[in-house]
Amino acid sequence: MAAKSKRAYLVFILTVILISNSLPALAENQPKTQCNIRVDNVHLSKSIRAKKGFDAVKVSARSKCNVKMSNLLLTVELRKVGLFRNHLLRVRTLEIREVIPANFSVTNKSTWFKCKDTQSSRYFGVAYARALISEKRVFTPRVYSEKIAILPCGT
């Protein structure tokens, strides 16, 4: 009986050792950061109308990361759908050189374009970023707004 319990105890200890040694390998396969960019749908800006007195199409984007970062460049593009190709209307980059704490949301709200008339047009936004995370320069892929917005704004 004592031999069986010693054997069971040794099997238990070996199992625990094997599992604990494999945990770091499992953790290495997990993503180190959870950073993302979200692009809003293009819309007619109520705040520009109120502050400047004219209609404009606008798109905003936000960046959030679960680790601290610095030297963030968050770029937002406003694009108009064209017949043969899409047209770049405006590009605005928000630059933050300071350290941004983990889980802090940074928003670029400065990308807009003045309407010339009320002709319906189709618009979408694109955003991408570059930042320094753990002393490494990291780039995001381009992210597009969820919908192409049809708005009464000719440009």
Short mmCIF file of C-alpha atoms in Angstrom, two decimals:
data_model
loop_
_atom_site.label_atom_id
_atom_site.label_comp_id
_atom_site.label_asym_id
_atom_site.label_seq_id
_atom_site.Cartn_x
_atom_site.Cartn_y
_atom_site.Cartn_z
CA MET A 1 0.00 0.00 0.00
CA ALA A 2 2.81 2.38 0.83
CA ALA A 3 4.49 1.67 -2.51
CA LYS A 4 1.28 2.54 -4.40
CA SER A 5 0.85 5.83 -2.56
CA LYS A 6 4.52 6.75 -3.15
CA ARG A 7 4.09 5.99 -6.86
CA ALA A 8 0.88 8.06 -7.02
CA TYR A 9 2.64 10.91 -5.20
CA LEU A 10 5.58 10.79 -7.67
CA VAL A 11 3.21 10.76 -10.66
CA PHE A 12 1.39 13.76 -9.19
CA ILE A 13 4.65 15.69 -8.61
CA LEU A 14 5.92 14.91 -12.12
CA THR A 15 2.61 16.05 -13.63
CA VAL A 16 2.77 19.33 -11.72
CA ILE A 17 6.39 19.89 -12.83
CA LEU A 18 5.57 19.17 -16.48
CA ILE A 19 2.56 21.47 -16.46
CA SER A 20 4.41 24.30 -14.72
CA ASN A 21 7.31 24.03 -17.19
CA SER A 22 4.98 24.24 -20.18
CA LEU A 23 3.04 27.30 -18.95
CA PRO A 24 5.69 29.87 -20.04
CA ALA A 25 5.73 28.32 -23.52
CA LEU A 26 1.96 28.65 -23.72
CA ALA A 27 2.16 32.28 -22.58
CA GLU A 28 4.74 33.09 -25.26
CA ASN A 29 2.23 32.21 -27.97
CA GLN A 30 -0.29 34.75 -26.64
CA PRO A 31 -0.27 38.28 -28.09
CA LYS A 32 1.77 40.65 -25.95
CA THR A 33 -0.48 43.66 -26.59
CA GLN A 34 -4.08 44.29 -27.38
CA CYS A 35 -3.96 47.52 -29.34
CA ASN A 36 -6.63 48.63 -31.75
CA ILE A 37 -7.92 51.49 -33.85
CA ARG A 38 -11.59 52.23 -34.36
CA VAL A 39 -12.80 54.48 -37.18
CA ASP A 40 -16.19 56.14 -36.93
CA ASN A 41 -18.49 56.37 -39.92
CA VAL A 42 -18.27 59.64 -41.84
CA HIS A 43 -21.03 62.08 -40.86
CA LEU A 44 -22.14 65.69 -41.27
CA SER A 45 -20.57 67.59 -38.38
CA LYS A 46 -22.99 69.43 -36.10
CA SER A 47 -20.15 71.07 -34.18
CA ILE A 48 -18.51 72.56 -37.29
CA ARG A 49 -21.91 73.86 -38.42
CA ALA A 50 -22.45 75.49 -35.02
CA LYS A 51 -18.91 76.91 -34.64
CA LYS A 52 -18.01 77.84 -38.22
CA GLY A 53 -21.42 78.28 -39.87
CA PHE A 54 -21.07 75.82 -42.78
CA ASP A 55 -21.65 72.12 -43.47
CA ALA A 56 -18.73 69.70 -43.47
CA VAL A 57 -18.21 65.96 -43.58
CA LYS A 58 -16.12 64.60 -40.73
CA VAL A 59 -14.53 61.35 -39.59
CA SER A 60 -12.88 60.54 -36.26
CA ALA A 61 -10.75 57.63 -35.08
CA ARG A 62 -9.49 56.39 -31.73
CA SER A 63 -6.53 54.32 -30.66
CA LYS A 64 -6.33 52.28 -27.47
CA CYS A 65 -3.68 49.89 -26.20
CA ASN A 66 -3.39 47.72 -23.09
CA VAL A 67 0.25 48.71 -22.59
CA LYS A 68 1.88 52.13 -22.36
CA MET A 69 3.15 53.65 -25.58
CA SER A 70 4.84 56.84 -26.76
CA ASN A 71 5.54 58.76 -29.98
CA LEU A 72 2.07 57.98 -31.29
CA LEU A 73 1.14 59.12 -34.79
CA LEU A 74 -2.58 58.51 -35.38
CA THR A 75 -3.45 59.35 -38.99
CA VAL A 76 -7.01 59.69 -40.29
CA GLU A 77 -7.95 60.02 -43.96
CA LEU A 78 -11.29 61.24 -45.33
CA ARG A 79 -12.05 59.71 -48.72
CA LYS A 80 -14.81 60.19 -51.28
CA VAL A 81 -15.96 57.31 -53.49
CA GLY A 82 -15.37 58.17 -57.14
CA LEU A 83 -16.52 56.68 -60.41
CA PHE A 84 -13.17 55.12 -61.39
CA ARG A 85 -11.14 55.69 -58.22
CA ASN A 86 -11.58 57.03 -54.71
CA HIS A 87 -10.48 60.58 -53.92
CA LEU A 88 -8.44 61.59 -50.90
CA LEU A 89 -10.04 64.74 -49.47
CA ARG A 90 -8.08 65.30 -46.27
CA VAL A 91 -5.38 63.71 -44.12
CA ARG A 92 -4.79 64.74 -40.52
CA THR A 93 -2.22 63.25 -38.15
CA LEU A 94 -2.37 63.56 -34.38
CA GLU A 95 1.10 63.36 -32.84
CA ILE A 96 1.65 62.64 -29.16
CA ARG A 97 5.30 62.34 -28.12
CA GLU A 98 4.66 61.81 -24.39
CA VAL A 99 4.04 58.47 -22.73
CA ILE A 100 0.40 57.40 -23.05
CA PRO A 101 -0.77 55.23 -20.15
CA ALA A 102 -2.13 51.74 -20.76
CA ASN A 103 -5.83 51.56 -21.65
CA PHE A 104 -6.01 55.28 -22.39
CA SER A 105 -8.05 56.17 -25.47
CA VAL A 106 -6.58 58.75 -27.86
CA THR A 107 -8.98 60.35 -30.37
CA ASN A 108 -8.22 62.21 -33.60
CA LYS A 109 -11.24 64.45 -34.32
CA SER A 110 -9.63 66.92 -36.71
CA THR A 111 -10.34 65.33 -40.10
CA TRP A 112 -13.12 67.18 -41.96
CA PHE A 113 -13.86 68.77 -45.32
CA LYS A 114 -16.16 71.68 -46.21
CA CYS A 115 -19.22 70.94 -48.37
CA LYS A 116 -19.54 72.99 -51.57
CA ASP A 117 -23.18 72.06 -52.23
CA THR A 118 -25.86 69.55 -51.21
CA GLN A 119 -25.23 66.99 -53.95
CA SER A 120 -25.21 63.46 -52.48
CA SER A 121 -21.80 61.82 -52.33
CA ARG A 122 -20.39 58.67 -50.74
CA TYR A 123 -17.63 58.88 -48.11
CA PHE A 124 -15.54 56.62 -45.89
CA GLY A 125 -12.68 56.97 -43.43
CA VAL A 126 -9.32 55.25 -43.10
CA ALA A 127 -6.99 55.28 -40.08
CA TYR A 128 -3.60 53.88 -39.21
CA ALA A 129 -1.01 54.48 -36.52
CA ARG A 130 2.61 54.21 -35.53
CA ALA A 131 3.89 54.13 -31.96
CA LEU A 132 6.78 53.12 -29.76
CA ILE A 133 5.86 50.14 -27.55
CA SER A 134 8.52 48.49 -25.36
CA GLU A 135 11.25 50.35 -27.27
CA LYS A 136 10.03 48.93 -30.61
CA ARG A 137 8.37 50.88 -33.40
CA VAL A 138 4.99 49.31 -34.11
CA PHE A 139 2.75 49.98 -37.13
CA THR A 140 -0.93 49.17 -37.47
CA PRO A 141 -2.63 48.06 -40.66
CA ARG A 142 -5.11 50.44 -42.27
CA VAL A 143 -8.56 50.31 -40.69
CA TYR A 144 -11.67 51.40 -42.63
CA SER A 145 -14.95 52.84 -41.39
CA GLU A 146 -17.65 50.22 -41.13
CA LYS A 147 -20.00 51.83 -43.65
CA ILE A 148 -19.78 54.00 -46.73
CA ALA A 149 -21.91 57.02 -45.83
CA ILE A 150 -24.14 58.70 -48.43
CA LEU A 151 -24.40 62.35 -47.40
CA PRO A 152 -25.87 65.52 -48.93
CA CYS A 153 -22.47 67.13 -49.26
CA GLY A 154 -20.82 67.77 -52.59
CA THR A 155 -17.13 68.51 -52.45
#
